[in-house]
């Protein structure tokens, strides 16, 4: 435990009283690489209207061992994919012979971008996710094939863009031209789907901290995406995660990249406004 | 041939003589076990890192034989005592015959 900020006392407590702490959010502090202080608990946004007493990052619902993996970039397996994306960033593709770097310089120039997406795009007249925006670049500026939604190359690039915003608070806009999409996302969030008749809210609003089978339910915030999951040893996108959740309700799911999931991504992101960007985070 | 293989090593820049330091190593590698089948039912051939070694100034620190059950992107963390300034040499041996090497110098102060 040498260099870790979690205290020995906290670890001992967790060992001696597993029944009390199992499943619920803990009180550990998240600092990445010893210098990026993360806000992992925040005041709920006004639009939540009391639905959550406190907005808590999914990091708090994981075991100490899983939490530690996120505290150092060397230990975080998600950073392998960020490194791969860094290479892709500098690689020219498509008919124009351009790379991301030709327009955007260093990936660090994207700091802050992750915090405001999904975001209204005036020209296109729609709310766009980071992946939609990346594909716009690929098709229209680079003359390259667009990436399939949540394909590993796209997720890795999203992780790179996210990684340079770590520590900055999520701050997506819910009003103005984005409001209609946001309302649609909210409706999806509270709609019960599938044979099990579960809405997002059934688990992530009413039962966070409790177990769902052998796993702990978090509040389902998206600040940690793309997420490295120990269960599949790769980065996972938000829409794929949504799809997995909807599938588990035994419903026909929406597709990654569909307007429904874009709307849901915006709404869910707005629930976590105030939490630090963590992507690529580590979860189980 | 495995793609995207890249070794990474974390060693402190300096240490006190006789101190035990923590070394972390990771190599990105698919570690295909040879047990899986593709969608046509054909066995995907085994492709793993089968041996990992660490030497300090020519002396063996660890020498690990690795088996197919080890998961993707194998990570090793171990301690080593540093008697003098020198160089750690890390070597990974791939099934396909590739050898990946990384070195890190450490000062004693």
mmCIF file of C-alpha atoms in Angstrom:
data_model
loop_
_atom_site.group_PDB
_atom_site.id
_atom_site.type_symbol
_atom_site.label_atom_id
_atom_site.label_comp_id
_atom_site.label_asym_id
_atom_site.label_seq_id
_atom_site.Cartn_x
_atom_site.Cartn_y
_atom_site.Cartn_z
ATOM 1 C CA UNK A 1 0.000 0.000 0.000
ATOM 2 C CA UNK A 2 3.149 2.130 0.282
ATOM 3 C CA UNK A 3 2.559 5.073 -1.990
ATOM 4 C CA UNK A 4 -1.182 4.945 -2.085
ATOM 5 C CA UNK A 5 -3.351 7.603 -0.597
ATOM 6 C CA UNK A 6 -5.843 5.163 0.801
ATOM 7 C CA UNK A 7 -5.108 4.824 4.457
ATOM 8 C CA UNK A 8 -4.300 1.535 6.103
ATOM 9 C CA UNK A 9 -7.067 2.256 8.559
ATOM 10 C CA UNK A 10 -9.633 2.415 5.806
ATOM 11 C CA UNK A 11 -8.405 -0.852 4.363
ATOM 12 C CA UNK A 12 -8.556 -2.558 7.754
ATOM 13 C CA UNK A 13 -12.036 -1.280 8.312
ATOM 14 C CA UNK A 14 -13.129 -2.690 5.005
ATOM 15 C CA UNK A 15 -11.685 -6.057 5.984
ATOM 16 C CA UNK A 16 -13.221 -6.152 9.408
ATOM 17 C CA UNK A 17 -16.687 -5.008 8.405
ATOM 18 C CA UNK A 18 -17.372 -6.240 4.895
ATOM 19 C CA UNK A 19 -21.093 -6.455 5.530
ATOM 20 C CA UNK A 20 -21.301 -2.749 6.271
ATOM 21 C CA UNK A 21 -19.225 -1.507 3.376
ATOM 22 C CA UNK A 22 -20.084 -4.027 0.689
ATOM 23 C CA UNK A 23 -21.656 -2.422 -2.310
ATOM 24 C CA UNK A 24 -21.910 1.132 -1.072
ATOM 25 C CA UNK A 25 -19.765 4.120 -1.960
ATOM 26 C CA UNK A 26 -16.588 4.454 0.112
ATOM 27 C CA UNK A 27 -14.757 7.573 1.304
ATOM 28 C CA UNK A 28 -11.418 7.118 -0.475
ATOM 29 C CA UNK A 29 -9.825 9.969 -2.370
ATOM 30 C CA UNK A 30 -8.806 9.658 -5.988
ATOM 31 C CA UNK A 31 -5.567 11.255 -7.114
ATOM 32 C CA UNK A 32 -4.069 10.153 -10.401
ATOM 33 C CA UNK A 33 -0.283 9.922 -10.806
ATOM 34 C CA UNK A 34 0.003 11.745 -7.495
ATOM 35 C CA UNK A 35 -0.889 15.071 -9.118
ATOM 36 C CA UNK A 36 -4.347 15.101 -10.719
ATOM 37 C CA UNK A 37 -6.850 15.683 -7.910
ATOM 38 C CA UNK A 38 -10.211 14.261 -8.897
ATOM 39 C CA UNK A 39 -13.659 15.366 -7.833
ATOM 40 C CA UNK A 40 -15.498 12.099 -7.341
ATOM 41 C CA UNK A 41 -18.382 13.384 -5.266
ATOM 42 C CA UNK A 42 -20.295 16.464 -6.305
ATOM 43 C CA UNK A 43 -23.383 18.504 -5.616
ATOM 44 C CA UNK A 44 -26.248 17.308 -7.800
ATOM 45 C CA UNK A 45 -27.198 19.536 -10.717
ATOM 46 C CA UNK A 46 -30.423 21.519 -10.288
ATOM 47 C CA UNK A 47 -32.189 19.572 -13.049
ATOM 48 C CA UNK A 48 -31.888 16.369 -10.986
ATOM 49 C CA UNK A 49 -34.454 17.886 -8.660
ATOM 50 C CA UNK A 50 -33.487 15.802 -5.635
ATOM 51 C CA UNK A 51 -33.297 12.491 -7.540
ATOM 52 C CA UNK A 52 -29.789 11.932 -6.152
ATOM 53 C CA UNK A 53 -28.695 13.356 -2.776
ATOM 54 C CA UNK A 54 -25.084 13.377 -3.968
ATOM 55 C CA UNK A 55 -23.499 12.657 -7.301
ATOM 56 C CA UNK A 56 -20.923 9.887 -6.812
ATOM 57 C CA UNK A 57 -18.424 8.535 -9.311
ATOM 58 C CA UNK A 58 -18.535 4.809 -10.015
ATOM 59 C CA UNK A 59 -14.943 4.655 -8.738
ATOM 60 C CA UNK A 60 -16.273 4.738 -5.166
ATOM 61 C CA UNK A 61 -18.294 1.583 -5.709
ATOM 62 C CA UNK A 62 -15.293 -0.537 -6.658
ATOM 63 C CA UNK A 63 -12.961 -2.545 -4.455
ATOM 64 C CA UNK A 64 -9.665 -1.059 -3.255
ATOM 65 C CA UNK A 65 -7.708 -3.254 -5.666
ATOM 66 C CA UNK A 66 -9.693 -2.039 -8.654
ATOM 67 C CA UNK A 67 -9.551 1.561 -7.453
ATOM 68 C CA UNK A 68 -5.760 1.457 -7.198
ATOM 69 C CA UNK A 69 -5.425 0.486 -10.854
ATOM 70 C CA UNK A 70 -6.799 3.863 -11.846
ATOM 71 C CA UNK A 71 -4.480 5.842 -9.584
ATOM 72 C CA UNK A 72 -1.364 5.430 -11.703
ATOM 73 C CA UNK A 73 -1.114 5.552 -15.471
ATOM 74 C CA UNK A 74 1.346 2.681 -15.509
ATOM 75 C CA UNK A 75 -1.063 0.466 -13.599
ATOM 76 C CA UNK A 76 -4.098 1.574 -15.606
ATOM 77 C CA UNK A 77 -4.443 -0.948 -18.436
ATOM 78 C CA UNK A 78 -6.628 1.550 -20.302
ATOM 79 C CA UNK A 79 -3.538 3.668 -20.963
ATOM 80 C CA UNK A 80 -2.199 0.980 -23.317
ATOM 81 C CA UNK A 81 -5.033 1.897 -25.646
ATOM 82 C CA UNK A 82 -4.440 5.603 -25.150
ATOM 83 C CA UNK A 83 -0.866 5.016 -26.332
ATOM 84 C CA UNK A 84 -2.182 3.208 -29.390
ATOM 85 C CA UNK A 85 -4.484 6.144 -30.114
ATOM 86 C CA UNK A 86 -1.554 8.535 -29.754
ATOM 87 C CA UNK A 87 0.140 6.701 -32.611
ATOM 88 C CA UNK A 88 -3.062 6.832 -34.661
ATOM 89 C CA UNK A 89 -3.317 10.564 -33.887
ATOM 90 C CA UNK A 90 -0.039 11.137 -35.711
ATOM 91 C CA UNK A 91 -0.764 8.759 -38.590
ATOM 92 C CA UNK A 92 -2.056 10.245 -41.839
ATOM 93 C CA UNK A 93 -5.081 8.485 -43.307
ATOM 94 C CA UNK A 94 -7.477 8.971 -46.182
ATOM 95 C CA UNK A 95 -7.347 10.741 -49.528
ATOM 96 C CA UNK A 96 -6.204 14.075 -48.081
ATOM 97 C CA UNK A 97 -3.126 12.529 -46.480
ATOM 98 C CA UNK A 98 -3.859 14.201 -43.181
ATOM 99 C CA UNK A 99 -3.553 13.037 -39.603
ATOM 100 C CA UNK A 100 -5.367 14.392 -36.546
ATOM 101 C CA UNK A 101 -2.129 16.151 -35.635
ATOM 102 C CA UNK A 102 -2.074 18.148 -38.882
ATOM 103 C CA UNK A 103 -5.051 20.232 -37.722
ATOM 104 C CA UNK A 104 -5.133 19.759 -33.966
ATOM 105 C CA UNK A 105 -1.393 19.622 -33.143
ATOM 106 C CA UNK A 106 -0.819 17.770 -29.885
ATOM 107 C CA UNK A 107 -3.629 15.706 -28.325
ATOM 108 C CA UNK A 108 -3.241 17.974 -25.286
ATOM 109 C CA UNK A 109 -4.884 20.743 -27.366
ATOM 110 C CA UNK A 110 -8.129 18.782 -26.876
ATOM 111 C CA UNK A 111 -8.110 19.427 -23.109
ATOM 112 C CA UNK A 112 -11.617 20.344 -22.015
ATOM 113 C CA UNK A 113 -13.362 18.861 -25.062
ATOM 114 C CA UNK A 114 -14.511 15.749 -23.216
ATOM 115 C CA UNK A 115 -16.256 17.829 -20.541
ATOM 116 C CA UNK A 116 -18.828 19.413 -22.896
ATOM 117 C CA UNK A 117 -19.746 16.447 -25.103
ATOM 118 C CA UNK A 118 -22.329 15.430 -26.292
ATOM 119 C CA UNK A 119 -22.786 18.918 -27.672
ATOM 120 C CA UNK A 120 -25.050 20.762 -30.094
ATOM 121 C CA UNK A 121 -23.492 21.234 -33.512
ATOM 122 C CA UNK A 122 -25.027 24.300 -35.127
ATOM 123 C CA UNK A 123 -23.943 23.504 -38.671
ATOM 124 C CA UNK A 124 -25.286 19.969 -38.588
ATOM 125 C CA UNK A 125 -28.343 20.913 -36.531
ATOM 126 C CA UNK A 126 -27.926 17.962 -34.185
ATOM 127 C CA UNK A 127 -26.401 16.919 -30.896
ATOM 128 C CA UNK A 128 -23.126 15.146 -31.545
ATOM 129 C CA UNK A 129 -21.005 12.806 -29.505
ATOM 130 C CA UNK A 130 -17.219 12.873 -29.664
ATOM 131 C CA UNK A 131 -17.267 9.843 -31.942
ATOM 132 C CA UNK A 132 -19.673 11.537 -34.370
ATOM 133 C CA UNK A 133 -17.396 14.557 -34.445
ATOM 134 C CA UNK A 134 -14.331 12.385 -35.022
ATOM 135 C CA UNK A 135 -16.054 10.708 -37.954
ATOM 136 C CA UNK A 136 -16.967 14.113 -39.369
ATOM 137 C CA UNK A 137 -13.244 14.919 -39.342
ATOM 138 C CA UNK A 138 -12.374 11.584 -40.898
ATOM 139 C CA UNK A 139 -14.887 11.862 -43.717
ATOM 140 C CA UNK A 140 -14.797 15.554 -44.523
ATOM 141 C CA UNK A 141 -11.291 16.667 -43.597
ATOM 142 C CA UNK A 142 -9.212 13.528 -44.007
ATOM 143 C CA UNK A 143 -11.178 11.740 -46.714
ATOM 144 C CA UNK A 144 -11.002 8.566 -44.654
ATOM 145 C CA UNK A 145 -13.560 5.879 -43.915
ATOM 146 C CA UNK A 146 -15.628 6.680 -40.838
ATOM 147 C CA UNK A 147 -15.115 4.393 -37.860
ATOM 148 C CA UNK A 148 -17.926 2.054 -36.919
ATOM 149 C CA UNK A 149 -19.605 3.276 -33.744
ATOM 150 C CA UNK A 150 -17.711 2.036 -30.654
ATOM 151 C CA UNK A 151 -15.154 0.223 -32.840
ATOM 152 C CA UNK A 152 -11.912 -0.201 -30.937
ATOM 153 C CA UNK A 153 -10.050 2.445 -32.983
ATOM 154 C CA UNK A 154 -12.813 4.957 -32.213
ATOM 155 C CA UNK A 155 -12.965 4.061 -28.525
ATOM 156 C CA UNK A 156 -9.207 4.318 -28.213
ATOM 157 C CA UNK A 157 -9.215 7.773 -29.792
ATOM 158 C CA UNK A 158 -12.054 8.842 -27.511
ATOM 159 C CA UNK A 159 -9.965 7.614 -24.573
ATOM 160 C CA UNK A 160 -7.005 9.715 -25.705
ATOM 161 C CA UNK A 161 -9.207 12.799 -25.988
ATOM 162 C CA UNK A 162 -10.728 12.024 -22.606
ATOM 163 C CA UNK A 163 -7.375 11.404 -20.925
ATOM 164 C CA UNK A 164 -6.162 14.954 -21.549
ATOM 165 C CA UNK A 165 -9.262 16.321 -19.761
ATOM 166 C CA UNK A 166 -8.863 14.244 -16.628
ATOM 167 C CA UNK A 167 -9.565 16.248 -13.507
ATOM 168 C CA UNK A 168 -11.777 18.765 -15.319
ATOM 169 C CA UNK A 169 -15.451 18.798 -14.285
ATOM 170 C CA UNK A 170 -18.104 17.418 -16.634
ATOM 171 C CA UNK A 171 -20.233 20.297 -17.873
ATOM 172 C CA UNK A 172 -22.590 19.375 -20.714
ATOM 173 C CA UNK A 173 -25.246 21.877 -21.744
ATOM 174 C CA UNK A 174 -28.837 20.775 -21.170
ATOM 175 C CA UNK A 175 -30.554 23.912 -22.393
ATOM 176 C CA UNK A 176 -30.701 25.910 -25.619
ATOM 177 C CA UNK A 177 -30.793 23.918 -28.849
ATOM 178 C CA UNK A 178 -29.705 20.730 -27.020
ATOM 179 C CA UNK A 179 -32.739 20.747 -24.770
ATOM 180 C CA UNK A 180 -35.002 18.728 -27.028
ATOM 181 C CA UNK A 181 -32.449 15.933 -27.287
ATOM 182 C CA UNK A 182 -31.825 16.131 -23.550
ATOM 183 C CA UNK A 183 -35.564 15.736 -22.850
ATOM 184 C CA UNK A 184 -35.653 12.713 -25.146
ATOM 185 C CA UNK A 185 -32.740 11.203 -23.245
ATOM 186 C CA UNK A 186 -34.490 11.838 -19.950
ATOM 187 C CA UNK A 187 -37.583 10.061 -21.182
ATOM 188 C CA UNK A 188 -35.526 7.041 -22.215
ATOM 189 C CA UNK A 189 -33.788 7.058 -18.825
ATOM 190 C CA UNK A 190 -37.084 6.748 -16.984
ATOM 191 C CA UNK A 191 -38.788 4.363 -19.425
ATOM 192 C CA UNK A 192 -39.034 0.738 -18.341
ATOM 193 C CA UNK A 193 -37.733 -1.605 -21.025
ATOM 194 C CA UNK A 194 -37.770 -5.316 -21.609
ATOM 195 C CA UNK A 195 -39.348 -8.331 -20.017
ATOM 196 C CA UNK A 196 -37.879 -7.314 -16.688
ATOM 197 C CA UNK A 197 -39.450 -3.867 -17.027
ATOM 198 C CA UNK A 198 -36.408 -2.015 -15.814
ATOM 199 C CA UNK A 199 -35.609 1.629 -16.446
ATOM 200 C CA UNK A 200 -32.094 3.021 -16.035
ATOM 201 C CA UNK A 201 -33.449 4.688 -12.912
ATOM 202 C CA UNK A 202 -34.627 1.386 -11.402
ATOM 203 C CA UNK A 203 -31.028 0.382 -10.797
ATOM 204 C CA UNK A 204 -28.866 3.498 -10.958
ATOM 205 C CA UNK A 205 -31.134 5.930 -9.130
ATOM 206 C CA UNK A 206 -33.141 3.756 -6.737
ATOM 207 C CA UNK A 207 -30.665 0.966 -6.024
ATOM 208 C CA UNK A 208 -27.101 2.224 -6.363
ATOM 209 C CA UNK A 209 -24.913 0.746 -3.638
ATOM 210 C CA UNK A 210 -26.932 -2.460 -3.676
ATOM 211 C CA UNK A 211 -25.924 -5.648 -5.388
ATOM 212 C CA UNK A 212 -27.128 -6.768 -8.775
ATOM 213 C CA UNK A 213 -26.224 -10.422 -8.709
ATOM 214 C CA UNK A 214 -22.542 -10.375 -7.673
ATOM 215 C CA UNK A 215 -21.825 -6.834 -8.809
ATOM 216 C CA UNK A 216 -22.278 -3.454 -7.170
ATOM 217 C CA UNK A 217 -24.623 -0.952 -8.721
ATOM 218 C CA UNK A 218 -23.162 2.507 -9.215
ATOM 219 C CA UNK A 219 -25.076 5.633 -10.073
ATOM 220 C CA UNK A 220 -24.233 4.965 -13.697
ATOM 221 C CA UNK A 221 -22.355 8.173 -14.482
ATOM 222 C CA UNK A 222 -20.384 8.433 -17.689
ATOM 223 C CA UNK A 223 -17.439 10.563 -16.534
ATOM 224 C CA UNK A 224 -15.206 7.477 -16.484
ATOM 225 C CA UNK A 225 -15.801 6.431 -20.084
ATOM 226 C CA UNK A 226 -14.201 4.960 -22.074
ATOM 227 C CA UNK A 227 -13.872 2.401 -19.312
ATOM 228 C CA UNK A 228 -11.347 -0.390 -19.068
ATOM 229 C CA UNK A 229 -13.292 -3.352 -17.727
ATOM 230 C CA UNK A 230 -11.449 -6.186 -16.054
ATOM 231 C CA UNK A 231 -14.089 -8.587 -17.361
ATOM 232 C CA UNK A 232 -13.190 -8.075 -21.025
ATOM 233 C CA UNK A 233 -9.723 -6.508 -20.811
ATOM 234 C CA UNK A 234 -10.447 -3.673 -23.198
ATOM 235 C CA UNK A 235 -11.901 -0.204 -23.339
ATOM 236 C CA UNK A 236 -15.672 -0.042 -23.440
ATOM 237 C CA UNK A 237 -17.771 2.724 -24.979
ATOM 238 C CA UNK A 238 -20.832 4.327 -23.470
ATOM 239 C CA UNK A 239 -23.235 3.126 -26.139
ATOM 240 C CA UNK A 240 -21.984 -0.451 -25.872
ATOM 241 C CA UNK A 241 -22.509 -0.208 -22.121
ATOM 242 C CA UNK A 242 -26.027 1.155 -22.651
ATOM 243 C CA UNK A 243 -26.686 -1.684 -25.055
ATOM 244 C CA UNK A 244 -25.487 -4.219 -22.482
ATOM 245 C CA UNK A 245 -27.788 -2.735 -19.854
ATOM 246 C CA UNK A 246 -30.832 -2.678 -22.120
ATOM 247 C CA UNK A 247 -30.076 -6.223 -23.262
ATOM 248 C CA UNK A 248 -29.979 -7.322 -19.630
ATOM 249 C CA UNK A 249 -33.532 -6.069 -19.192
ATOM 250 C CA UNK A 250 -34.341 -8.607 -21.934
ATOM 251 C CA UNK A 251 -35.346 -5.948 -24.414
ATOM 252 C CA UNK A 252 -34.512 -5.317 -28.034
ATOM 253 C CA UNK A 253 -31.817 -2.674 -27.730
ATOM 254 C CA UNK A 254 -31.085 0.494 -29.624
ATOM 255 C CA UNK A 255 -27.892 0.415 -31.668
ATOM 256 C CA UNK A 256 -24.665 2.126 -30.690
ATOM 257 C CA UNK A 257 -24.651 5.487 -32.474
ATOM 258 C CA UNK A 258 -28.462 5.606 -32.770
ATOM 259 C CA UNK A 259 -30.234 8.914 -32.053
ATOM 260 C CA UNK A 260 -31.785 7.305 -28.952
ATOM 261 C CA UNK A 261 -28.408 6.460 -27.440
ATOM 262 C CA UNK A 262 -26.978 9.857 -28.380
ATOM 263 C CA UNK A 263 -29.860 11.461 -26.478
ATOM 264 C CA UNK A 264 -29.365 9.093 -23.554
ATOM 265 C CA UNK A 265 -25.632 9.818 -23.518
ATOM 266 C CA UNK A 266 -26.364 13.529 -23.254
ATOM 267 C CA UNK A 267 -28.884 13.076 -20.461
ATOM 268 C CA UNK A 268 -26.742 10.664 -18.444
ATOM 269 C CA UNK A 269 -23.702 12.928 -18.863
ATOM 270 C CA UNK A 270 -25.742 15.830 -17.486
ATOM 271 C CA UNK A 271 -26.589 13.801 -14.373
ATOM 272 C CA UNK A 272 -22.864 13.596 -13.680
ATOM 273 C CA UNK A 273 -22.120 17.283 -14.291
ATOM 274 C CA UNK A 274 -19.566 18.362 -11.695
ATOM 275 C CA UNK A 275 -17.680 15.063 -11.528
ATOM 276 C CA UNK A 276 -14.141 15.017 -12.885
ATOM 277 C CA UNK A 277 -13.505 13.390 -16.219
ATOM 278 C CA UNK A 278 -11.861 10.040 -15.381
ATOM 279 C CA UNK A 279 -11.675 8.311 -18.749
ATOM 280 C CA UNK A 280 -10.046 5.931 -19.234
ATOM 281 C CA UNK A 281 -11.228 4.649 -15.878
ATOM 282 C CA UNK A 282 -10.911 1.108 -14.528
ATOM 283 C CA UNK A 283 -13.974 -0.848 -13.461
ATOM 284 C CA UNK A 284 -14.809 -4.503 -13.082
ATOM 285 C CA UNK B 1 2.914 -12.563 -35.536
ATOM 286 C CA UNK B 2 1.468 -10.623 -32.671
ATOM 287 C CA UNK B 3 0.705 -7.002 -33.452
ATOM 288 C CA UNK B 4 0.920 -3.892 -31.318
ATOM 289 C CA UNK B 5 3.451 -5.423 -28.958
ATOM 290 C CA UNK B 6 5.081 -2.793 -26.843
ATOM 291 C CA UNK B 7 7.054 -3.274 -23.641
ATOM 292 C CA UNK B 8 6.848 -0.745 -20.822
ATOM 293 C CA UNK B 9 8.911 -0.594 -17.675
ATOM 294 C CA UNK B 10 8.846 1.577 -14.602
ATOM 295 C CA UNK B 11 12.044 1.722 -12.547
ATOM 296 C CA UNK B 12 13.002 4.515 -10.120
ATOM 297 C CA UNK B 13 15.782 6.750 -11.475
ATOM 298 C CA UNK B 14 17.837 6.419 -8.311
ATOM 299 C CA UNK B 15 17.982 4.393 -5.120
ATOM 300 C CA UNK B 16 20.164 3.977 -2.032
ATOM 301 C CA UNK B 17 22.675 1.116 -2.189
ATOM 302 C CA UNK B 18 21.144 -2.037 -0.714
ATOM 303 C CA UNK B 19 17.585 -0.723 -0.976
ATOM 304 C CA UNK B 20 14.801 -2.866 -2.340
ATOM 305 C CA UNK B 21 13.046 -1.028 -5.152
ATOM 306 C CA UNK B 22 9.759 -1.842 -6.843
ATOM 307 C CA UNK B 23 9.858 -2.552 -10.558
ATOM 308 C CA UNK B 24 6.750 -2.658 -12.714
ATOM 309 C CA UNK B 25 6.687 -4.117 -16.192
ATOM 310 C CA UNK B 26 3.957 -4.523 -18.730
ATOM 311 C CA UNK B 27 3.966 -5.711 -22.304
ATOM 312 C CA UNK B 28 0.963 -5.213 -24.541
ATOM 313 C CA UNK B 29 0.345 -8.580 -26.142
ATOM 314 C CA UNK B 30 -2.815 -10.524 -27.050
ATOM 315 C CA UNK B 31 -1.615 -13.747 -25.302
ATOM 316 C CA UNK B 32 -3.717 -15.953 -27.568
ATOM 317 C CA UNK B 33 -4.057 -19.178 -25.597
ATOM 318 C CA UNK B 34 -4.446 -21.651 -28.460
ATOM 319 C CA UNK B 35 -7.669 -22.907 -26.875
ATOM 320 C CA UNK B 36 -10.048 -20.599 -28.688
ATOM 321 C CA UNK B 37 -11.787 -21.108 -31.990
ATOM 322 C CA UNK B 38 -12.717 -18.514 -34.580
ATOM 323 C CA UNK B 39 -16.226 -18.115 -36.008
ATOM 324 C CA UNK B 40 -15.564 -20.876 -38.560
ATOM 325 C CA UNK B 41 -14.619 -23.342 -35.849
ATOM 326 C CA UNK B 42 -10.904 -23.323 -36.620
ATOM 327 C CA UNK B 43 -8.471 -23.226 -33.730
ATOM 328 C CA UNK B 44 -6.749 -19.878 -33.349
ATOM 329 C CA UNK B 45 -3.058 -20.777 -33.024
ATOM 330 C CA UNK B 46 -1.315 -20.123 -29.754
ATOM 331 C CA UNK B 47 0.683 -16.901 -29.635
ATOM 332 C CA UNK B 48 1.966 -15.895 -26.229
ATOM 333 C CA UNK B 49 4.968 -14.452 -24.484
ATOM 334 C CA UNK B 50 6.483 -17.632 -23.049
ATOM 335 C CA UNK B 51 9.347 -16.247 -20.985
ATOM 336 C CA UNK B 52 10.214 -13.021 -19.209
ATOM 337 C CA UNK B 53 13.562 -12.198 -17.661
ATOM 338 C CA UNK B 54 15.093 -9.303 -15.788
ATOM 339 C CA UNK B 55 18.820 -8.921 -15.304
ATOM 340 C CA UNK B 56 20.814 -6.374 -13.378
ATOM 341 C CA UNK B 57 24.365 -5.811 -14.641
ATOM 342 C CA UNK B 58 24.281 -9.298 -16.138
ATOM 343 C CA UNK B 59 22.989 -10.992 -12.999
ATOM 344 C CA UNK B 60 19.565 -12.640 -13.113
ATOM 345 C CA UNK B 61 16.851 -10.954 -11.029
ATOM 346 C CA UNK B 62 13.830 -12.922 -12.199
ATOM 347 C CA UNK B 63 13.332 -15.521 -14.896
ATOM 348 C CA UNK B 64 9.722 -16.460 -15.470
ATOM 349 C CA UNK B 65 8.296 -19.235 -17.612
ATOM 350 C CA UNK B 66 4.883 -18.177 -18.833
ATOM 351 C CA UNK B 67 1.931 -20.346 -19.763
ATOM 352 C CA UNK B 68 -1.161 -19.870 -21.956
ATOM 353 C CA UNK B 69 -3.504 -19.172 -19.022
ATOM 354 C CA UNK B 70 -1.830 -15.801 -18.422
ATOM 355 C CA UNK B 71 -4.126 -13.060 -19.596
ATOM 356 C CA UNK B 72 -3.581 -10.405 -22.212
ATOM 357 C CA UNK B 73 -1.027 -7.610 -21.617
ATOM 358 C CA UNK B 74 0.947 -9.438 -18.911
ATOM 359 C CA UNK B 75 2.023 -7.287 -16.002
ATOM 360 C CA UNK B 76 4.770 -8.121 -13.528
ATOM 361 C CA UNK B 77 5.593 -6.231 -10.381
ATOM 362 C CA UNK B 78 8.549 -7.333 -8.265
ATOM 363 C CA UNK B 79 11.220 -5.991 -5.945
ATOM 364 C CA UNK B 80 14.962 -5.959 -6.511
ATOM 365 C CA UNK B 81 17.861 -4.959 -4.308
ATOM 366 C CA UNK B 82 20.232 -2.517 -5.921
ATOM 367 C CA UNK B 83 23.821 -2.912 -4.672
ATOM 368 C CA UNK B 84 25.375 -0.459 -7.101
ATOM 369 C CA UNK B 85 24.599 1.820 -10.011
ATOM 370 C CA UNK B 86 23.878 -0.069 -13.172
ATOM 371 C CA UNK B 87 21.379 -1.150 -15.718
ATOM 372 C CA UNK B 88 18.309 -3.334 -15.610
ATOM 373 C CA UNK B 89 17.696 -5.318 -18.757
ATOM 374 C CA UNK B 90 14.242 -6.733 -19.419
ATOM 375 C CA UNK B 91 13.576 -9.366 -22.067
ATOM 376 C CA UNK B 92 10.335 -10.887 -23.292
ATOM 377 C CA UNK B 93 10.352 -13.981 -25.537
ATOM 378 C CA UNK B 94 7.479 -14.433 -27.973
ATOM 379 C CA UNK B 95 6.225 -17.764 -29.341
ATOM 380 C CA UNK B 96 6.880 -16.453 -32.836
ATOM 381 C CA UNK B 97 10.565 -16.063 -32.052
ATOM 382 C CA UNK B 98 10.488 -12.303 -31.539
ATOM 383 C CA UNK B 99 12.447 -10.965 -28.595
ATOM 384 C CA UNK B 100 11.508 -7.645 -27.063
ATOM 385 C CA UNK B 101 14.049 -5.801 -24.952
ATOM 386 C CA UNK B 102 14.042 -2.774 -22.743
ATOM 387 C CA UNK B 103 16.771 -1.332 -20.520
ATOM 388 C CA UNK B 104 16.651 1.127 -17.646
ATOM 389 C CA UNK B 105 19.624 2.672 -15.910
ATOM 390 C CA UNK B 106 19.536 3.376 -12.192
ATOM 391 C CA UNK B 107 21.819 5.591 -10.136
ATOM 392 C CA UNK B 108 22.872 5.013 -6.573
ATOM 393 C CA UNK B 109 23.009 8.102 -4.456
#
